[in-house]
Amino acid sequence: MATETQKEERGFESEVQQLLDLVINSLYSNKEIFLRELVSNSSDAIDKLRFLSLSDAGLLEGAAELEITIDFNEKKKTVTIKDNGIGMTKEEVISNLGTIAKSGTKEFFGALSGDQTKDSQLIGQFGVGFYAAFIVADRVVVTTRKAGITGDEGVRWESEGKGAYTVETVSAEQRGTEIVLHLKKEAKEFAANHRLRNICKKYSDHISVPIRMPSVGEEEGYEVINEATAMWQKSKSELKDEDYQTFYKLISHDFMDPLKWVHSKVEGKIEYTTLFYIPQIAPFDLWDREAKHGVKLYVQRVFIMDDAEELLPRYLRFVRGVIDTNELPLNVSREILQKDKSLDKIRTASIKKILGLIERLAKGESYEKFWSTFGKVLKEGIIEDTVNRERIAKLLRFSSTIDDNENPAVSLSDYVSRMGEEQTNIYYITTESFSTAKNSPHIEYFRGQGTEVLLLHDQIDEWLVSHLTEFEGKNLKSIVHADLEGKNEEGKADENDETKEIGEHDEFFAKIREALSEEVEDVRSSKRLTTSPACLVSSAEQPSANLERLLQAAGQEVPKTKRILELNMEHPVIALAQENQDSADLKDWSEMLYEQSILAEGGKLEDPSGFIKRMNEMMLKLSGA
Ligand code: ADP
């Protein structure tokens, strides 16, 4: 007995409306992608049903031929996309078509600028999915019924895409989803057989589900218009670049072509096929480590899942593609997957394939683009993937004092190849910004010596260097730490001088140390400074100031550590302070030396107005006012 309910009107979640407006405004010049998005959803729905029916054949309800049908009515100006896939319950319709469940959505909408050209580029990263229907339609009617429930529990959803939609319970004989698009005037051209066929050919030929359309010519009825074979099962020689590009867009919802791909069939003990793509642009949720992965697992052509970390590690979450194997049982569960030996092997081999792909990319010009888009994610691999650490390390790119270029282009191998014979360390500095790194007082000595220093200015770099301590037998060494071997290694002759100097200035240092007893551990003469008067260094066991700041920013309690204040004894300001070391101003001067050292490393002063006050007083004093 049909339990028809009243039509219920509901408002869209505000993000949905925002997305709808954006879709309509920014994709009007690329209208035809609506079909690709809806066909792709239908294909996913069929994939889901096929998988679930393996353990519950009843879900097929005797209609085991899974297919998508595209129909149209030229007079009424409608296009209909129908599938006999998994379908949706009322709750699912409300949450799938009325809200945006993707994590990171808030951040995405926060990033919108209101500038249409800019925002329409972002939309490609978001993936518009179902809402693409509103590019061409001013009324969309969805009728759906979930597989396995009774025919009177169908749902009809209807909307004009303007803030609200209605839902009602209807009877629906057939399982699956039907979407009727009432075309806008300016999109009526789509209600035509050849037009729809051409679009399908262009975007959906490689979908593994048959797509049926009304026959052309004499015969009545429908005919299958696509190849309906799994694209990745074809041999490479049968496939053109365009085939790979089209398939990529189909599975990724991306508007751009991929940067590069690798397709391989492995035969032997374990048989499997993989097709991996590297996109050109980052998806909107790249920074959400929990986000769904872009690689789909198929077993014997049946789609199994697409969000399993079992398939690829997180640091490769930007990769899109397919893994297909006959090795796993079809009714594989997540628990089985986690323990499965052959999947483990496929995963290991897949990582190697992808790293190989990135290595090939690294040889060409597009690597810069790749690195600026995905470099930070790949860096996570140094921390996550100890097995491939060496290989990933070779792919890293950094800024360096060699050219002071903010775009990271220097590899560790480049650095090593430029190292002098006597140099045993790879030197780096970590800061929050490129200019802080580039202008850091700590670097002065190295610049003077012509020793290259890597300028690390990504947040993750601090963690990176804590895991990557050596490369090709050379140690990676921070230049902000006190035990600067580099200094000795390249300037051994100075060592005695330094001890002598320390003895010479002991009294002066003691006075400053006393003035700064709350702030610093020790005061001493510096060899690393040439143009700046002072800087702070950490002892080998201490975290760097940059790391302390990062931990604080992440909400962690960081105990205050006292560091060592190094003074440039050649600097006129220090000379002046030394001459007047008995002056009442020494306390203020010491504070200012300490505070400017903090500012130079990109740190924050505890008492900025105190600093300004001291500075102004000093200016007035010097001018004799
Ligand atoms: P996405 O496909 O990226 O998740 P969409 O906005 O395209 O986003 O779709 C939202 C959800 O609606 C899908 O995840 C799916 O659960 C459901 N859906 C869309 N189209 C269909 C369909 N033809 N059959 C069953 N479910 C569908």
XYZ file of C-alpha atoms and ligand atoms in Angstrom:
652
model
C 0.000 0.000 0.000
C 1.549 3.237 -1.076
C 2.198 5.583 1.787
C 2.167 8.834 -0.097
C 3.153 11.697 2.108
C 2.566 15.356 1.792
C 5.044 17.274 -0.238
C 7.459 18.724 2.215
C 9.325 21.898 1.423
C 12.816 22.311 2.803
C 15.558 24.889 2.480
C 18.995 24.066 1.185
C 21.919 24.260 3.521
C 23.445 27.670 2.855
C 26.579 26.137 1.339
C 24.472 24.235 -1.192
C 22.883 27.405 -2.413
C 26.270 29.071 -2.599
C 27.617 26.151 -4.584
C 24.590 26.174 -6.873
C 24.984 29.851 -7.632
C 28.643 29.359 -8.277
C 28.018 26.383 -10.563
C 25.421 28.250 -12.559
C 27.506 31.385 -12.854
C 30.837 29.868 -13.597
C 30.105 26.876 -15.772
C 27.719 28.328 -18.299
C 30.452 28.179 -20.933
C 31.045 24.517 -20.242
C 27.447 23.352 -20.027
C 27.867 19.881 -21.412
C 29.720 18.567 -18.387
C 26.377 18.175 -16.616
C 25.970 14.870 -18.424
C 29.361 13.580 -17.436
C 28.691 14.365 -13.772
C 25.274 12.709 -13.702
C 26.385 9.662 -15.693
C 29.339 9.325 -13.371
C 27.023 9.360 -10.333
C 24.830 6.714 -11.969
C 27.843 4.587 -12.692
C 28.936 4.865 -9.043
C 25.432 3.895 -7.918
C 25.589 0.805 -10.127
C 29.056 -0.049 -8.862
C 27.760 0.121 -5.299
C 24.818 -2.130 -6.033
C 26.973 -4.650 -7.838
C 29.265 -4.866 -4.857
C 26.487 -5.212 -2.275
C 24.668 -7.789 -4.372
C 27.645 -10.107 -4.045
C 26.639 -10.812 -0.491
C 22.910 -10.166 -0.945
C 21.708 -11.274 -4.370
C 18.166 -10.255 -3.408
C 19.108 -6.621 -3.974
C 19.106 -7.207 -7.716
C 15.368 -7.918 -7.542
C 15.630 -10.150 -10.588
C 16.950 -7.309 -12.735
C 20.614 -8.157 -12.911
C 21.376 -6.211 -16.048
C 22.795 -3.026 -14.714
C 22.612 -0.075 -17.041
C 22.207 3.633 -17.527
C 19.565 5.025 -19.860
C 19.625 8.502 -21.336
C 16.435 9.808 -22.868
C 15.106 13.149 -24.059
C 11.972 14.911 -25.188
C 12.542 17.569 -27.769
C 9.097 19.077 -27.388
C 9.051 19.234 -23.621
C 12.692 20.196 -23.554
C 13.714 17.525 -21.082
C 16.657 15.194 -20.692
C 16.377 12.130 -18.460
C 19.221 10.136 -16.957
C 18.164 6.886 -15.371
C 20.052 4.080 -13.659
C 19.076 0.864 -11.932
C 21.775 1.188 -9.315
C 21.590 1.372 -5.553
C 19.056 4.250 -5.300
C 18.451 6.353 -2.209
C 16.145 6.388 0.796
C 14.380 9.575 1.781
C 16.963 10.346 4.446
C 19.733 9.806 1.935
C 18.087 12.079 -0.595
C 17.788 14.827 1.985
C 21.351 14.523 3.139
C 22.913 13.875 -0.297
C 21.050 16.453 -2.332
C 20.303 19.075 0.289
C 23.578 19.310 2.175
C 27.237 19.034 1.333
C 28.769 16.356 3.447
C 32.266 16.695 2.123
C 34.679 17.536 4.869
C 36.501 20.794 4.395
C 33.457 22.395 2.765
C 33.439 25.304 5.178
C 37.065 26.050 4.420
C 36.325 25.835 0.717
C 33.552 28.368 0.906
C 35.658 30.515 3.153
C 38.223 30.628 0.357
C 35.769 32.022 -2.175
C 36.499 35.604 -2.993
C 33.303 36.744 -4.634
C 35.340 37.375 -7.749
C 33.690 35.195 -10.351
C 36.694 34.425 -12.495
C 38.757 33.389 -9.534
C 35.967 31.418 -7.947
C 35.178 29.529 -11.106
C 38.682 28.127 -11.016
C 38.083 26.907 -7.498
C 34.929 25.144 -8.483
C 36.977 22.702 -10.532
C 38.818 21.700 -7.408
C 35.620 21.104 -5.517
C 33.902 18.788 -7.967
C 30.340 19.885 -8.607
C 28.703 16.455 -8.999
C 24.936 16.352 -8.914
C 24.545 20.133 -8.756
C 25.876 20.325 -12.320
C 22.269 19.528 -13.286
C 21.431 23.162 -12.632
C 23.845 24.395 -15.263
C 21.322 23.396 -17.902
C 18.067 22.945 -15.992
C 15.832 25.354 -14.163
C 13.868 22.481 -12.664
C 15.263 19.117 -11.642
C 13.084 16.184 -10.608
C 14.751 13.188 -9.008
C 12.780 10.007 -8.453
C 14.629 7.274 -6.643
C 14.065 4.044 -4.814
C 16.640 2.209 -2.786
C 17.443 -1.372 -3.764
C 15.898 -3.920 -1.423
C 13.022 -1.847 -0.067
C 9.435 -1.919 -1.226
C 8.108 -0.148 -4.289
C 5.986 2.232 -2.262
C 8.994 3.758 -0.568
C 10.192 5.735 -3.512
C 11.130 9.371 -3.094
C 10.610 12.361 -5.323
C 12.871 15.374 -4.912
C 12.246 18.506 -6.853
C 13.954 21.861 -7.019
C 14.442 24.941 -9.115
C 17.794 25.470 -7.492
C 16.649 28.598 -5.726
C 17.031 28.112 -2.031
C 14.520 25.318 -1.546
C 13.455 21.850 -2.631
C 10.550 19.526 -1.963
C 10.524 15.856 -1.033
C 7.663 13.418 -0.993
C 7.190 9.683 -0.819
C 5.973 8.151 -4.073
C 5.590 4.677 -5.436
C 8.447 3.574 -7.642
C 8.365 0.170 -9.270
C 11.926 0.260 -10.434
C 14.936 0.331 -8.225
C 17.458 3.102 -8.867
C 17.429 6.765 -9.711
C 15.862 8.809 -12.471
C 16.766 12.439 -12.975
C 14.629 14.605 -15.220
C 16.148 17.891 -16.289
C 13.764 20.606 -17.451
C 16.102 22.517 -19.683
C 16.572 26.245 -19.539
C 15.771 28.056 -22.760
C 19.397 28.614 -23.562
C 20.144 24.908 -23.068
C 17.365 23.390 -25.125
C 19.871 22.174 -27.724
C 20.685 19.278 -25.369
C 17.315 17.637 -25.958
C 18.618 16.013 -29.117
C 19.878 12.537 -29.799
C 23.060 13.351 -31.649
C 24.068 16.045 -29.200
C 23.703 13.728 -26.202
C 25.482 10.894 -27.996
C 28.404 13.125 -28.836
C 28.781 14.256 -25.277
C 28.649 10.679 -24.042
C 31.238 9.644 -26.564
C 33.425 12.493 -25.438
C 33.197 11.993 -21.701
C 31.698 8.661 -20.856
C 32.808 6.158 -23.461
C 35.091 4.448 -21.004
C 32.549 3.941 -18.309
C 32.277 0.223 -17.661
C 28.469 0.271 -17.451
C 26.385 0.147 -20.660
C 24.677 3.424 -21.550
C 21.505 3.082 -23.632
C 19.892 5.700 -25.798
C 16.983 5.739 -28.236
C 18.048 4.207 -31.542
C 18.569 6.488 -34.453
C 17.083 5.668 -37.801
C 14.355 3.207 -38.508
C 14.313 0.880 -35.524
C 12.328 1.591 -32.431
C 13.860 0.979 -29.049
C 17.193 1.553 -27.421
C 20.765 0.715 -28.233
C 23.970 0.674 -26.229
C 26.092 3.615 -27.290
C 29.327 3.132 -25.407
C 31.976 0.480 -25.321
C 31.147 -0.402 -21.732
C 34.445 -2.083 -21.089
C 36.799 -1.201 -18.308
C 39.168 1.211 -19.980
C 42.179 0.179 -17.955
C 41.864 -3.414 -19.146
C 42.759 -2.434 -22.669
C 46.343 -2.688 -23.740
C 48.391 0.474 -23.871
C 48.763 0.219 -27.621
C 44.994 0.485 -28.039
C 44.789 3.684 -26.046
C 45.538 7.221 -27.086
C 46.461 10.129 -24.819
C 42.939 11.443 -25.220
C 41.500 8.201 -23.917
C 43.559 8.506 -20.782
C 42.628 12.160 -20.371
C 38.919 11.544 -20.796
C 38.944 8.691 -18.361
C 40.793 10.814 -15.852
C 38.165 13.509 -15.994
C 35.454 10.942 -15.565
C 36.872 9.489 -12.367
C 38.266 12.682 -10.894
C 35.560 15.229 -11.784
C 38.463 17.456 -12.722
C 38.127 19.950 -15.573
C 41.798 19.936 -16.434
C 43.904 17.264 -18.044
C 46.175 15.286 -15.741
C 49.843 16.191 -15.515
C 51.060 12.641 -16.076
C 49.914 9.038 -15.747
C 51.233 5.512 -15.579
C 49.328 2.452 -16.718
C 50.638 -1.043 -16.086
C 49.524 -4.600 -16.195
C 51.417 -6.964 -13.953
C 51.351 -10.635 -14.770
C 52.958 -13.375 -12.776
C 52.376 -14.570 -9.261
C 49.964 -11.801 -8.434
C 48.068 -10.346 -11.359
C 46.783 -6.842 -11.312
C 46.390 -3.699 -13.344
C 46.994 -0.178 -12.153
C 46.366 3.197 -13.718
C 47.560 6.195 -11.746
C 47.235 9.873 -12.547
C 48.818 13.007 -11.129
C 46.457 15.986 -11.448
C 47.512 19.477 -12.401
C 45.607 21.235 -9.675
C 45.075 20.355 -6.055
C 41.650 19.168 -4.950
C 39.977 21.502 -2.476
C 40.443 19.044 0.365
C 44.117 18.292 -0.189
C 44.882 19.408 3.343
C 42.301 17.192 4.893
C 44.316 14.102 5.658
C 41.093 12.216 6.329
C 39.648 13.047 2.922
C 38.532 10.304 0.590
C 41.257 8.902 -1.571
C 41.157 9.169 -5.290
C 42.103 5.618 -6.093
C 39.411 3.026 -6.706
C 39.859 -0.662 -6.011
C 38.221 -3.143 -8.366
C 38.200 -6.894 -7.982
C 37.394 -8.750 -11.177
C 35.997 -5.508 -12.626
C 33.719 -5.028 -9.637
C 34.233 -1.779 -7.796
C 35.018 -2.468 -4.152
C 36.001 0.804 -2.524
C 37.717 4.089 -3.030
C 38.576 5.493 0.320
C 40.876 2.961 1.842
C 44.230 3.858 3.198
C 44.998 0.230 2.502
C 45.414 1.189 -1.131
C 47.883 4.055 -0.873
C 49.570 5.962 1.939
C 48.245 9.398 2.815
C 51.162 11.278 1.433
C 50.087 10.119 -2.025
C 46.515 11.288 -1.515
C 46.681 13.538 -4.557
C 46.965 10.526 -6.879
C 43.843 9.472 -8.786
C 43.253 6.171 -10.517
C 42.350 2.530 -10.434
C 43.731 -0.678 -9.002
C 42.160 -3.814 -10.430
C 43.046 -7.303 -9.305
C 41.697 -10.819 -9.495
C 43.605 -11.897 -6.421
C 41.109 -10.828 -3.796
C 37.834 -12.579 -3.049
C 34.885 -10.587 -4.346
C 33.202 -10.413 -0.982
C 36.244 -8.802 0.527
C 35.654 -6.742 3.644
C 37.726 -3.907 5.006
C 38.987 -6.187 7.774
C 40.147 -8.750 5.246
C 41.753 -6.043 3.168
C 43.842 -4.882 6.077
C 45.360 -8.316 6.510
C 45.558 -9.377 2.907
C 49.064 -10.258 1.791
C 48.526 -9.819 -1.922
C 46.970 -6.403 -1.461
C 49.977 -5.506 0.629
C 52.206 -6.426 -2.281
C 50.075 -4.504 -4.735
C 50.221 -1.481 -2.449
C 53.998 -1.659 -2.155
C 54.374 -1.983 -5.916
C 51.897 0.844 -6.502
C 53.873 3.215 -4.304
C 56.990 2.383 -6.290
C 55.157 2.945 -9.579
C 53.940 6.331 -8.437
C 57.328 7.375 -7.113
C 58.753 6.320 -10.478
C 56.164 8.478 -12.183
C 57.108 11.457 -10.030
C 60.783 10.786 -10.719
C 60.087 10.982 -14.431
C 58.181 14.178 -13.848
C 61.163 15.526 -11.921
C 63.266 15.314 -15.057
C 61.002 17.667 -16.960
C 59.811 21.219 -16.812
C 56.473 20.451 -15.252
C 58.117 19.410 -12.003
C 58.099 22.958 -10.731
C 54.363 23.043 -11.123
C 53.988 19.657 -9.506
C 56.209 20.647 -6.625
C 54.424 23.892 -5.917
C 51.082 22.077 -5.902
C 51.877 18.817 -4.143
C 55.380 19.205 -2.725
C 54.186 19.807 0.808
C 52.108 16.645 0.727
C 54.954 14.594 -0.665
C 57.142 15.849 2.181
C 54.850 13.960 4.557
C 56.256 10.846 2.922
C 59.635 11.462 4.531
C 57.935 11.118 7.888
C 55.450 8.392 6.958
C 57.302 6.096 4.626
C 60.610 4.985 6.082
C 61.044 2.329 3.417
C 61.047 4.835 0.569
C 62.591 7.720 2.476
C 65.752 7.833 0.344
C 63.765 7.896 -2.844
C 61.413 10.588 -1.639
C 64.350 12.629 -0.330
C 65.689 12.840 -3.872
C 62.396 14.331 -5.005
C 62.429 17.143 -2.451
C 63.070 20.686 -3.565
C 64.149 23.588 -1.379
C 65.008 27.232 -1.572
C 68.676 27.888 -1.049
C 71.205 30.651 -0.619
C 72.640 29.624 -3.983
C 70.078 31.777 -5.754
C 67.794 33.093 -2.989
C 64.818 31.954 -5.014
C 61.587 31.649 -3.081
C 60.379 28.903 -5.415
C 62.017 25.778 -4.117
C 64.127 24.357 -6.919
C 67.245 22.950 -5.275
C 67.416 19.204 -4.674
C 69.559 17.606 -2.016
C 71.604 16.007 -4.780
C 72.225 19.460 -6.292
C 73.395 20.638 -2.899
C 75.699 17.671 -2.362
C 77.215 18.057 -5.812
C 78.197 21.623 -4.901
C 79.663 20.796 -1.493
C 83.322 21.525 -0.950
C 85.552 18.554 -0.189
C 85.998 19.460 3.439
C 82.299 20.063 4.047
C 80.561 17.149 5.732
C 77.173 18.640 6.541
C 74.183 19.813 4.578
C 73.258 23.100 6.244
C 69.755 24.416 6.585
C 67.697 26.927 8.486
C 63.998 26.547 9.281
C 61.811 29.609 9.626
C 58.230 30.608 9.095
C 58.800 32.636 5.981
C 61.208 32.805 3.106
C 62.374 36.339 3.816
C 63.089 35.533 7.455
C 65.228 32.633 6.323
C 66.961 34.575 3.611
C 67.846 37.520 5.850
C 68.563 35.553 8.969
C 71.636 36.732 10.919
C 72.550 33.089 11.377
C 73.298 32.808 7.695
C 75.775 35.676 7.488
C 78.804 33.597 8.272
C 77.879 30.988 5.676
C 77.296 33.590 3.025
C 80.698 35.023 3.826
C 82.279 31.606 3.441
C 80.391 30.825 0.269
C 78.786 27.824 1.956
C 75.312 27.028 0.689
C 72.432 26.924 3.170
C 68.997 25.507 2.427
C 66.231 27.940 3.337
C 63.377 25.861 4.741
C 60.222 27.874 5.168
C 57.311 25.422 5.107
C 55.641 24.508 8.351
C 56.227 20.844 7.749
C 59.968 21.342 7.207
C 60.656 21.315 10.919
C 59.221 17.809 11.101
C 60.834 16.826 7.880
C 64.334 17.537 9.144
C 63.640 15.736 12.387
C 63.092 12.589 10.294
C 65.561 13.198 7.527
C 68.829 13.451 9.360
C 71.125 12.389 6.564
C 71.303 12.209 2.811
C 73.891 10.254 0.851
C 76.083 9.960 3.903
C 75.968 13.666 4.758
C 74.293 14.921 7.902
C 71.605 17.538 7.692
C 72.488 20.217 10.180
C 70.591 23.244 11.436
C 72.619 26.435 11.549
C 70.701 27.872 14.474
C 72.174 25.443 16.929
C 75.095 26.352 19.104
C 77.464 23.542 18.271
C 78.159 24.801 14.844
C 80.679 22.282 13.591
C 80.666 23.975 10.271
C 82.406 26.860 11.835
C 85.216 24.678 13.035
C 85.325 22.517 10.034
C 85.790 25.352 7.637
C 87.678 27.676 9.915
C 89.720 25.611 12.335
C 92.378 28.266 12.625
C 89.897 30.548 14.348
C 89.339 28.235 17.244
C 92.078 29.591 19.450
C 91.147 33.146 18.707
C 87.695 32.470 19.938
C 88.819 31.159 23.305
C 91.071 34.111 23.674
C 88.274 36.481 22.817
C 85.931 34.858 25.238
C 88.453 35.421 27.979
C 88.933 38.998 26.872
C 85.256 39.967 26.996
C 84.234 37.924 29.990
C 83.358 40.873 32.128
C 81.196 42.483 29.459
C 79.379 39.222 28.798
C 78.730 38.738 32.484
C 77.063 42.141 32.710
C 74.769 41.439 29.797
C 74.030 37.995 31.131
C 72.995 39.570 34.375
C 70.818 42.128 32.628
C 69.134 39.306 30.714
C 69.149 36.701 33.451
C 65.462 35.976 32.859
C 65.857 35.557 29.124
C 69.147 33.931 28.188
C 71.246 31.038 29.318
C 74.556 32.514 28.313
C 76.180 35.326 26.378
C 79.185 34.821 24.158
C 81.033 36.031 21.145
C 79.851 34.892 17.759
C 81.648 33.776 14.672
C 78.531 33.445 12.604
C 77.609 37.112 12.426
C 79.066 39.616 10.022
C 76.477 42.348 9.575
C 74.049 41.829 12.463
C 75.034 42.697 16.034
C 73.419 39.691 17.749
C 71.527 36.457 17.367
C 70.144 33.666 19.508
C 71.241 30.055 19.222
C 69.873 26.888 20.756
C 71.908 24.120 22.296
C 71.946 20.819 20.448
C 69.322 19.307 22.770
C 66.981 22.262 22.568
C 64.219 22.553 20.007
C 64.784 25.389 17.568
C 62.818 28.577 18.163
C 60.880 27.856 14.988
C 59.784 24.474 16.297
C 58.760 26.043 19.599
C 56.596 28.528 17.761
C 55.004 25.813 15.643
C 54.181 23.758 18.713
C 52.707 26.798 20.399
C 50.630 27.561 17.316
C 49.357 23.994 17.445
C 48.146 24.667 20.984
C 50.852 22.767 22.822
C 52.397 23.920 26.051
C 56.013 24.629 25.450
C 58.201 25.240 28.480
C 60.184 28.437 28.125
C 63.730 27.605 27.155
C 66.595 29.993 27.616
C 68.934 30.209 24.689
C 72.398 31.586 24.113
C 72.846 35.168 22.962
C 75.737 35.497 20.541
C 77.275 38.902 19.952
C 79.171 40.165 16.951
C 82.226 41.703 18.567
C 83.122 43.483 15.334
C 79.852 45.332 15.195
C 79.923 49.076 16.079
C 76.791 48.771 18.214
C 78.414 46.059 20.302
C 81.627 48.060 20.478
C 79.653 51.041 21.741
C 77.880 48.910 24.327
C 81.185 47.515 25.429
C 82.707 50.953 25.816
C 79.777 52.025 27.945
C 79.312 48.801 29.804
C 79.045 50.580 33.122
C 76.351 52.915 31.881
C 72.877 52.755 33.385
C 71.613 52.169 29.845
C 73.262 48.761 29.536
C 70.131 47.014 30.765
C 68.063 48.672 28.019
C 70.670 47.952 25.386
C 70.862 44.314 26.401
C 67.115 44.036 26.178
C 67.162 45.566 22.724
C 69.868 43.221 21.477
C 67.851 40.305 22.743
C 64.622 41.609 21.267
C 66.035 42.327 17.829
C 67.452 38.799 17.735
C 63.979 37.466 18.320
C 62.490 39.698 15.634
C 65.137 38.676 13.114
C 64.245 35.009 13.430
C 60.591 35.782 12.855
C 59.617 35.521 16.519
C 57.164 37.529 18.586
C 58.172 39.821 21.415
C 56.565 39.287 24.785
C 56.437 43.038 25.310
C 56.449 44.804 21.934
C 55.471 48.183 23.364
C 58.355 47.971 25.825
C 60.680 47.474 22.876
C 59.241 50.452 21.020
C 59.501 52.612 24.118
C 63.163 51.716 24.609
C 63.907 52.334 20.952
C 62.233 55.751 20.927
C 63.967 56.804 24.091
C 67.277 55.852 22.620
C 66.616 57.798 19.424
C 65.785 60.879 21.427
C 68.807 60.438 23.620
C 71.144 60.093 20.639
C 69.746 63.195 18.985
C 70.325 65.027 22.218
C 66.643 65.891 22.627
P 29.727 13.085 -5.009
O 29.311 12.199 -6.134
O 31.024 13.776 -5.233
O 29.621 12.433 -3.658
P 27.307 14.499 -5.691
O 26.833 15.840 -5.299
O 27.451 14.215 -7.135
O 28.681 14.299 -4.935
O 26.348 13.428 -5.092
C 26.069 13.396 -3.733
C 25.629 12.018 -3.312
O 24.345 11.738 -3.812
C 26.492 10.898 -3.862
O 27.645 10.693 -3.048
C 25.516 9.725 -3.809
O 25.508 9.175 -2.506
C 24.190 10.367 -4.077
N 23.803 10.192 -5.483
C 23.955 11.063 -6.494
N 23.499 10.551 -7.651
C 23.043 9.303 -7.358
C 22.445 8.239 -8.121
N 22.242 8.336 -9.432
N 22.124 7.114 -7.450
C 22.328 6.984 -6.124
N 22.887 7.932 -5.370
C 23.232 9.082 -5.965
